[in-house]
């Protein structure tokens, strides 16, 4: 039998054989921590790839639970996870521990918001974007710049996807490139445009490789281009961002510049607390009661109350009620996800009607 330490490296033999990684790079990976923000389609590939690559600590945060139509593209999950109504972060952690039991997996069921993002990023060496919305990406961008942590943006819709790596102190940042989130309702979503599984795997694989470069100590190998790929139209484009390199017009990443507009998403000046969930015909209401997180007892009380009007499912992580055309899912952190509508106002009225305020 070999030493335990050697066993730990043996599983990465083929990766270490790749010269730029080597044993030194592998040891760096094992000593590093990555934050995967969102564990749906992109996040499944990100977390799975980084767990197999031996990133020593993976913190996985996701706000949602599994539904059957996720399985088409969210490759970490299976039908048993859907039947168990498990939060994605929890189901992902269980799978990842089967894939690699020697690393540390830290699942967190929460919405990434201005109140928790700095603590979520704390101690991380890279942040991976597995989210489905621009608000969270602008928030990640500001937290990453404030904490000087590299992050890798990724997004996909239809058969097209794009990715960009943002390095602290090396403009452009996400805001330099995107300027503003698209106005609500103007950009295609998974609901309107659909999504093909393969583009997710391509984009997330590029993101994961960028993370491996960063974590193994190879910032010089990181891409400085915005990469856009359309798998249906067979197009790969790489946009040179040199003209944005100065960051002169960007309040967020310009060094030494302190303006009230530096971190508008982080300070809560920008951003809403409720969101239409991409591809889900669902709306998330953040702590709709305006109260602090509910305890297990009050979730039980709510489960009893809802069982009078509909069919209720209860597990360790959530309470879910099917009432008429709607499903209402309540989390211990005070959030609710109302399924059966994409209208925030309708979701609020459903919540008020059945759960109360
Ligand atoms: Zn910038």
Tab-separated table of C-alpha atoms and ligand atoms in Angstrom:
chain	number	residue	atom	x	y	z
A	1	UNK	CA	0.000	0.000	0.000
A	2	UNK	CA	1.203	3.423	-0.781
A	3	UNK	CA	1.142	6.301	1.627
A	4	UNK	CA	-2.188	8.008	2.076
A	5	UNK	CA	-0.724	11.215	0.671
A	6	UNK	CA	0.376	9.401	-2.470
A	7	UNK	CA	-3.090	7.836	-2.813
A	8	UNK	CA	-4.466	11.303	-2.706
A	9	UNK	CA	-2.380	12.275	-5.706
A	10	UNK	CA	-2.704	8.976	-7.596
A	11	UNK	CA	-6.229	9.703	-8.737
A	12	UNK	CA	-4.968	12.841	-10.487
A	13	UNK	CA	-2.122	11.075	-12.314
A	14	UNK	CA	-3.331	11.931	-15.834
A	15	UNK	CA	-3.949	15.539	-14.917
A	16	UNK	CA	-0.480	15.844	-13.346
A	17	UNK	CA	1.014	14.299	-16.458
A	18	UNK	CA	-0.133	17.411	-18.321
A	19	UNK	CA	3.050	19.443	-17.954
A	20	UNK	CA	1.644	22.893	-17.099
A	21	UNK	CA	-0.238	21.373	-14.146
A	22	UNK	CA	2.291	18.835	-12.874
A	23	UNK	CA	2.517	17.780	-9.225
A	24	UNK	CA	3.094	21.353	-8.124
A	25	UNK	CA	-0.097	22.551	-9.815
A	26	UNK	CA	-2.040	19.607	-8.401
A	27	UNK	CA	-0.929	20.415	-4.869
A	28	UNK	CA	-2.042	23.989	-5.424
A	29	UNK	CA	-5.458	22.784	-6.625
A	30	UNK	CA	-5.822	20.607	-3.541
A	31	UNK	CA	-4.973	23.562	-1.302
A	32	UNK	CA	-7.474	25.889	-2.987
A	33	UNK	CA	-11.107	26.809	-2.473
A	34	UNK	CA	-13.643	27.627	-5.195
A	35	UNK	CA	-17.096	29.166	-4.871
A	36	UNK	CA	-19.665	27.866	-7.358
A	37	UNK	CA	-22.489	30.415	-7.470
A	38	UNK	CA	-25.579	28.620	-8.714
A	39	UNK	CA	-25.740	24.874	-9.231
A	40	UNK	CA	-28.104	24.397	-12.136
A	41	UNK	CA	-26.897	23.624	-15.643
A	42	UNK	CA	-23.565	25.470	-15.682
A	43	UNK	CA	-23.005	24.810	-11.982
A	44	UNK	CA	-23.456	21.054	-12.424
A	45	UNK	CA	-20.597	20.926	-14.909
A	46	UNK	CA	-18.471	23.385	-12.949
A	47	UNK	CA	-18.820	21.571	-9.640
A	48	UNK	CA	-18.444	18.115	-11.154
A	49	UNK	CA	-15.365	19.036	-13.165
A	50	UNK	CA	-13.642	20.831	-10.301
A	51	UNK	CA	-14.407	18.014	-7.848
A	52	UNK	CA	-12.857	15.497	-10.224
A	53	UNK	CA	-9.881	17.808	-10.801
A	54	UNK	CA	-9.187	17.856	-7.060
A	55	UNK	CA	-10.016	21.401	-6.043
A	56	UNK	CA	-9.648	20.865	-2.300
A	57	UNK	CA	-12.644	22.855	-1.097
A	58	UNK	CA	-15.826	23.507	-3.034
A	59	UNK	CA	-18.458	25.851	-1.672
A	60	UNK	CA	-21.694	25.451	-3.621
A	61	UNK	CA	-24.550	27.888	-3.201
A	62	UNK	CA	-27.932	27.574	-4.909
A	63	UNK	CA	-31.402	28.922	-4.128
A	64	UNK	CA	-33.546	26.423	-5.985
A	65	UNK	CA	-34.837	22.853	-5.773
A	66	UNK	CA	-34.985	20.218	-8.487
A	67	UNK	CA	-37.712	19.730	-11.068
A	68	UNK	CA	-38.055	17.134	-13.793
A	69	UNK	CA	-37.307	19.538	-16.656
A	70	UNK	CA	-33.891	20.297	-15.120
A	71	UNK	CA	-32.572	16.820	-15.957
A	72	UNK	CA	-32.257	17.601	-19.686
A	73	UNK	CA	-29.139	19.692	-18.951
A	74	UNK	CA	-28.243	19.607	-15.251
A	75	UNK	CA	-25.937	16.647	-15.371
A	76	UNK	CA	-25.219	16.114	-11.680
A	77	UNK	CA	-28.829	15.167	-10.928
A	78	UNK	CA	-31.170	12.240	-11.497
A	79	UNK	CA	-34.821	11.249	-11.107
A	80	UNK	CA	-34.395	10.263	-7.456
A	81	UNK	CA	-33.238	13.809	-6.642
A	82	UNK	CA	-36.355	15.194	-8.329
A	83	UNK	CA	-38.617	12.751	-6.475
A	84	UNK	CA	-36.994	13.778	-3.193
A	85	UNK	CA	-37.660	17.471	-3.926
A	86	UNK	CA	-34.085	18.148	-2.868
A	87	UNK	CA	-32.486	21.574	-3.033
A	88	UNK	CA	-29.889	21.549	-5.797
A	89	UNK	CA	-27.008	22.418	-3.470
A	90	UNK	CA	-27.807	19.422	-1.243
A	91	UNK	CA	-28.308	16.970	-4.110
A	92	UNK	CA	-25.104	18.233	-5.738
A	93	UNK	CA	-23.086	17.752	-2.557
A	94	UNK	CA	-24.276	14.158	-2.237
A	95	UNK	CA	-23.227	13.382	-5.819
A	96	UNK	CA	-19.904	15.182	-5.504
A	97	UNK	CA	-19.006	13.215	-2.368
A	98	UNK	CA	-19.522	10.013	-4.341
A	99	UNK	CA	-17.299	11.381	-7.112
A	100	UNK	CA	-14.505	12.535	-4.799
A	101	UNK	CA	-14.674	11.754	-1.092
A	102	UNK	CA	-11.257	13.260	-0.371
A	103	UNK	CA	-12.215	16.896	-0.908
A	104	UNK	CA	-14.372	19.184	1.205
A	105	UNK	CA	-17.837	20.016	-0.140
A	106	UNK	CA	-19.820	22.783	1.484
A	107	UNK	CA	-23.414	23.101	0.187
A	108	UNK	CA	-25.373	26.235	1.032
A	109	UNK	CA	-29.091	26.638	0.236
A	110	UNK	CA	-29.496	30.375	-0.191
A	111	UNK	CA	-30.038	33.159	-2.648
A	112	UNK	CA	-26.846	35.104	-3.317
A	113	UNK	CA	-27.617	38.654	-2.227
A	114	UNK	CA	-25.816	41.762	-0.956
A	115	UNK	CA	-26.224	40.533	2.615
A	116	UNK	CA	-24.367	37.246	2.190
A	117	UNK	CA	-22.091	37.503	-0.832
A	118	UNK	CA	-18.982	38.731	0.978
A	119	UNK	CA	-19.137	35.912	3.509
A	120	UNK	CA	-19.816	33.380	0.720
A	121	UNK	CA	-16.701	34.593	-1.113
A	122	UNK	CA	-14.614	34.708	2.036
A	123	UNK	CA	-11.524	32.520	1.776
A	124	UNK	CA	-12.183	31.568	-1.860
A	125	UNK	CA	-9.480	31.701	-4.528
A	126	UNK	CA	-11.862	31.829	-7.485
A	127	UNK	CA	-15.591	32.414	-8.066
A	128	UNK	CA	-17.450	30.531	-10.802
A	129	UNK	CA	-20.639	31.952	-12.269
A	130	UNK	CA	-23.322	29.302	-12.538
A	131	UNK	CA	-26.176	31.774	-12.155
A	132	UNK	CA	-28.921	32.568	-14.615
A	133	UNK	CA	-29.299	36.314	-14.169
A	134	UNK	CA	-27.453	39.580	-14.620
A	135	UNK	CA	-28.277	41.040	-11.219
A	136	UNK	CA	-26.313	38.312	-9.459
A	137	UNK	CA	-23.448	38.647	-11.938
A	138	UNK	CA	-23.109	42.376	-11.267
A	139	UNK	CA	-23.143	41.555	-7.563
A	140	UNK	CA	-20.449	38.881	-7.991
A	141	UNK	CA	-18.369	41.323	-10.045
A	142	UNK	CA	-18.366	43.920	-7.289
A	143	UNK	CA	-17.657	41.419	-4.515
A	144	UNK	CA	-14.819	39.901	-6.551
A	145	UNK	CA	-13.229	43.294	-7.189
A	146	UNK	CA	-13.652	44.386	-3.575
A	147	UNK	CA	-12.094	41.150	-2.281
A	148	UNK	CA	-9.541	40.851	-5.133
A	149	UNK	CA	-10.722	37.398	-6.196
A	150	UNK	CA	-10.688	36.249	-9.856
A	151	UNK	CA	-14.062	35.195	-11.239
A	152	UNK	CA	-15.279	33.498	-14.393
A	153	UNK	CA	-18.515	34.637	-16.028
A	154	UNK	CA	-20.551	32.170	-18.042
A	155	UNK	CA	-23.985	32.255	-19.596
A	156	UNK	CA	-25.934	30.318	-22.190
A	157	UNK	CA	-29.292	30.443	-23.913
A	158	UNK	CA	-30.619	28.545	-26.891
A	159	UNK	CA	-27.518	27.078	-28.548
A	160	UNK	CA	-25.315	30.088	-27.762
A	161	UNK	CA	-23.110	30.795	-24.799
A	162	UNK	CA	-20.417	33.190	-23.678
A	163	UNK	CA	-17.689	33.354	-21.097
A	164	UNK	CA	-15.156	35.852	-19.789
A	165	UNK	CA	-12.563	35.678	-17.042
A	166	UNK	CA	-12.182	38.738	-14.805
A	167	UNK	CA	-8.905	39.172	-12.932
A	168	UNK	CA	-8.598	41.669	-10.068
A	169	UNK	CA	-6.529	44.712	-10.966
A	170	UNK	CA	-6.572	43.798	-14.655
A	171	UNK	CA	-9.463	45.533	-16.459
A	172	UNK	CA	-11.858	45.020	-18.055
A	173	UNK	CA	-14.308	43.844	-15.430
A	174	UNK	CA	-17.824	42.598	-16.080
A	175	UNK	CA	-19.243	46.109	-15.753
A	176	UNK	CA	-16.697	47.496	-18.245
A	177	UNK	CA	-17.994	44.986	-20.793
A	178	UNK	CA	-21.732	44.832	-20.041
A	179	UNK	CA	-22.224	48.339	-18.639
A	180	UNK	CA	-25.806	47.674	-17.495
A	181	UNK	CA	-28.016	44.612	-17.141
A	182	UNK	CA	-30.488	44.372	-20.018
A	183	UNK	CA	-33.856	45.873	-19.064
A	184	UNK	CA	-36.274	43.245	-17.699
A	185	UNK	CA	-38.086	41.375	-20.437
A	186	UNK	CA	-35.739	42.456	-23.243
A	187	UNK	CA	-33.322	39.549	-23.310
A	188	UNK	CA	-34.213	35.972	-24.174
A	189	UNK	CA	-34.583	33.501	-21.316
A	190	UNK	CA	-34.694	29.727	-21.064
A	191	UNK	CA	-38.490	30.141	-21.110
A	192	UNK	CA	-38.626	32.052	-24.375
A	193	UNK	CA	-35.598	30.759	-26.282
A	194	UNK	CA	-35.121	27.335	-24.722
A	195	UNK	CA	-31.692	25.846	-24.128
A	196	UNK	CA	-29.669	22.938	-25.492
A	197	UNK	CA	-27.608	20.879	-23.070
A	198	UNK	CA	-24.395	20.792	-25.142
A	199	UNK	CA	-23.770	24.562	-25.078
A	200	UNK	CA	-23.971	24.480	-21.296
A	201	UNK	CA	-21.318	21.790	-21.161
A	202	UNK	CA	-19.040	23.696	-23.543
A	203	UNK	CA	-19.258	27.024	-21.724
A	204	UNK	CA	-18.952	25.502	-18.246
A	205	UNK	CA	-15.996	23.404	-19.373
A	206	UNK	CA	-14.185	26.544	-20.551
A	207	UNK	CA	-15.007	28.206	-17.232
A	208	UNK	CA	-13.721	25.189	-15.299
A	209	UNK	CA	-10.473	25.181	-17.276
A	210	UNK	CA	-9.982	28.884	-16.555
A	211	UNK	CA	-10.450	28.076	-12.863
A	212	UNK	CA	-7.896	25.263	-13.073
A	213	UNK	CA	-5.390	27.688	-14.645
A	214	UNK	CA	-5.974	30.242	-11.884
A	215	UNK	CA	-5.917	27.742	-9.018
A	216	UNK	CA	-2.828	25.915	-10.295
A	217	UNK	CA	-0.947	29.219	-10.434
A	218	UNK	CA	-1.104	29.977	-14.145
A	219	UNK	CA	-2.677	33.416	-14.494
A	220	UNK	CA	-0.575	33.929	-17.638
A	221	UNK	CA	-2.618	31.245	-19.411
A	222	UNK	CA	-5.990	32.869	-18.641
A	223	UNK	CA	-7.972	34.120	-21.648
A	224	UNK	CA	-8.306	37.898	-21.969
A	225	UNK	CA	-11.017	37.594	-24.626
A	226	UNK	CA	-14.796	37.431	-24.477
A	227	UNK	CA	-15.596	34.072	-26.055
A	228	UNK	CA	-18.968	33.578	-27.758
A	229	UNK	CA	-19.941	30.198	-29.179
A	230	UNK	CA	-23.022	29.130	-31.130
A	231	UNK	CA	-23.159	25.383	-31.506
A	232	UNK	CA	-26.144	25.376	-33.881
A	233	UNK	CA	-24.741	27.947	-36.295
A	234	UNK	CA	-21.220	26.521	-35.893
A	235	UNK	CA	-19.701	29.842	-34.888
A	236	UNK	CA	-16.902	30.612	-32.471
A	237	UNK	CA	-16.093	34.277	-31.928
A	238	UNK	CA	-13.506	35.799	-29.629
A	239	UNK	CA	-13.855	39.502	-28.967
A	240	UNK	CA	-10.745	41.524	-28.213
A	241	UNK	CA	-11.461	43.810	-25.263
A	242	UNK	CA	-8.287	45.919	-25.488
A	243	UNK	CA	-10.234	49.127	-26.008
A	244	UNK	CA	-11.757	48.581	-22.546
A	245	UNK	CA	-8.371	47.891	-20.979
A	246	UNK	CA	-7.916	51.318	-19.388
A	247	UNK	CA	-11.064	51.052	-17.203
A	248	UNK	CA	-11.148	54.857	-17.208
A	249	UNK	CA	-14.906	54.912	-17.631
A	250	UNK	CA	-15.680	52.222	-15.068
A	251	UNK	CA	-16.412	53.356	-11.523
A	252	UNK	CA	-16.196	49.781	-10.210
A	253	UNK	CA	-12.751	48.579	-11.259
A	254	UNK	CA	-10.750	51.804	-11.717
A	255	UNK	CA	-7.979	51.644	-9.138
A	256	UNK	CA	-7.925	54.283	-6.455
A	257	UNK	CA	-11.251	55.691	-7.543
A	258	UNK	CA	-13.796	55.816	-4.734
A	259	UNK	CA	-17.194	57.012	-5.852
A	260	UNK	CA	-20.678	56.411	-4.525
A	261	UNK	CA	-21.245	54.431	-7.716
A	262	UNK	CA	-18.328	52.031	-7.132
A	263	UNK	CA	-20.337	49.142	-5.668
A	264	UNK	CA	-24.026	49.929	-6.305
A	265	UNK	CA	-25.148	46.268	-6.300
A	266	UNK	CA	-23.122	45.354	-3.233
A	267	UNK	CA	-24.500	48.266	-1.247
A	268	UNK	CA	-28.058	47.429	-2.312
A	269	UNK	CA	-28.610	50.668	-4.243
A	270	UNK	CA	-29.306	48.499	-7.270
A	271	UNK	CA	-31.171	45.220	-7.498
A	272	UNK	CA	-34.557	43.857	-6.538
A	273	UNK	CA	-35.290	41.343	-3.857
A	274	UNK	CA	-37.657	39.232	-5.906
A	275	UNK	CA	-36.878	37.474	-9.135
A	276	UNK	CA	-38.479	35.575	-11.949
A	277	UNK	CA	-36.569	32.298	-12.169
A	278	UNK	CA	-35.201	31.558	-15.617
A	279	UNK	CA	-36.896	28.670	-17.368
A	280	UNK	CA	-39.091	27.803	-14.413
A	281	UNK	CA	-42.392	29.710	-14.748
A	282	UNK	CA	-41.671	30.565	-11.127
A	283	UNK	CA	-41.005	33.603	-8.994
A	284	UNK	CA	-38.767	33.801	-5.952
A	285	UNK	CA	-39.966	36.032	-3.145
A	286	UNK	CA	-37.117	36.912	-0.796
A	287	UNK	CA	-38.226	36.773	2.811
A	288	UNK	CA	-41.719	37.897	1.793
A	289	UNK	CA	-42.790	38.319	5.371
A	290	UNK	CA	-40.023	40.862	5.877
A	291	UNK	CA	-38.911	38.830	8.857
A	292	UNK	CA	-35.766	36.991	9.770
A	293	UNK	CA	-35.356	33.337	8.795
A	294	UNK	CA	-38.100	31.072	10.043
A	295	UNK	CA	-37.300	28.176	12.363
A	296	UNK	CA	-38.162	24.531	11.803
A	297	UNK	CA	-41.175	24.815	14.084
A	298	UNK	CA	-42.776	27.554	12.030
A	299	UNK	CA	-42.113	25.587	8.838
A	300	UNK	CA	-44.058	22.732	10.489
A	301	UNK	CA	-46.864	25.141	11.363
A	302	UNK	CA	-46.935	26.373	7.764
A	303	UNK	CA	-46.979	22.778	6.508
A	304	UNK	CA	-50.028	22.073	8.691
A	305	UNK	CA	-51.744	25.215	7.520
A	306	UNK	CA	-51.115	24.480	3.844
A	307	UNK	CA	-52.233	20.861	4.157
A	308	UNK	CA	-55.747	22.230	4.674
A	309	UNK	CA	-55.794	23.668	1.155
A	310	UNK	CA	-53.494	21.452	-0.905
A	311	UNK	CA	-51.052	18.573	-1.046
A	312	UNK	CA	-47.967	19.174	1.083
A	313	UNK	CA	-44.459	17.699	0.817
A	314	UNK	CA	-42.037	18.235	3.700
A	315	UNK	CA	-38.371	17.298	3.907
A	316	UNK	CA	-35.415	18.496	5.979
A	317	UNK	CA	-34.828	21.415	3.659
A	318	UNK	CA	-38.190	22.758	2.557
A	319	UNK	CA	-41.991	22.631	2.612
A	320	UNK	CA	-43.810	22.436	-0.695
A	321	UNK	CA	-47.552	22.748	-1.272
A	322	UNK	CA	-49.483	22.194	-4.487
A	323	UNK	CA	-52.503	24.443	-4.405
A	324	UNK	CA	-54.652	24.616	-7.538
A	325	UNK	CA	-52.419	25.646	-10.446
A	326	UNK	CA	-49.625	26.813	-8.149
A	327	UNK	CA	-46.841	25.252	-6.128
A	328	UNK	CA	-45.527	27.180	-3.155
A	329	UNK	CA	-42.131	26.170	-1.778
A	330	UNK	CA	-40.949	27.606	1.533
A	331	UNK	CA	-37.317	27.521	2.693
A	332	UNK	CA	-35.948	27.906	6.232
A	333	UNK	CA	-34.082	31.066	5.202
A	334	UNK	CA	-37.431	32.783	4.732
A	335	UNK	CA	-37.612	32.637	0.945
A	336	UNK	CA	-40.554	31.331	-1.039
A	337	UNK	CA	-40.671	30.136	-4.631
A	338	UNK	CA	-44.108	30.355	-6.217
A	339	UNK	CA	-44.468	28.128	-9.269
A	340	UNK	CA	-47.179	28.460	-11.908
A	341	UNK	CA	-46.597	32.094	-12.738
A	342	UNK	CA	-43.886	34.371	-14.112
A	343	UNK	CA	-45.571	37.474	-12.708
A	344	UNK	CA	-44.126	38.838	-9.477
A	345	UNK	CA	-47.403	40.519	-8.501
A	346	UNK	CA	-49.349	37.296	-9.054
A	347	UNK	CA	-46.798	35.356	-7.005
A	348	UNK	CA	-47.122	37.842	-4.169
A	349	UNK	CA	-50.890	37.533	-4.147
A	350	UNK	CA	-50.718	33.716	-4.186
A	351	UNK	CA	-48.293	33.871	-1.270
A	352	UNK	CA	-50.485	36.310	0.631
A	353	UNK	CA	-53.586	34.214	-0.001
A	354	UNK	CA	-52.238	30.850	1.129
A	355	UNK	CA	-49.341	31.592	3.440
A	356	UNK	CA	-50.282	35.011	4.743
A	357	UNK	CA	-48.043	37.801	5.852
B	1	LIG	ZN1	-14.677	47.730	-14.821
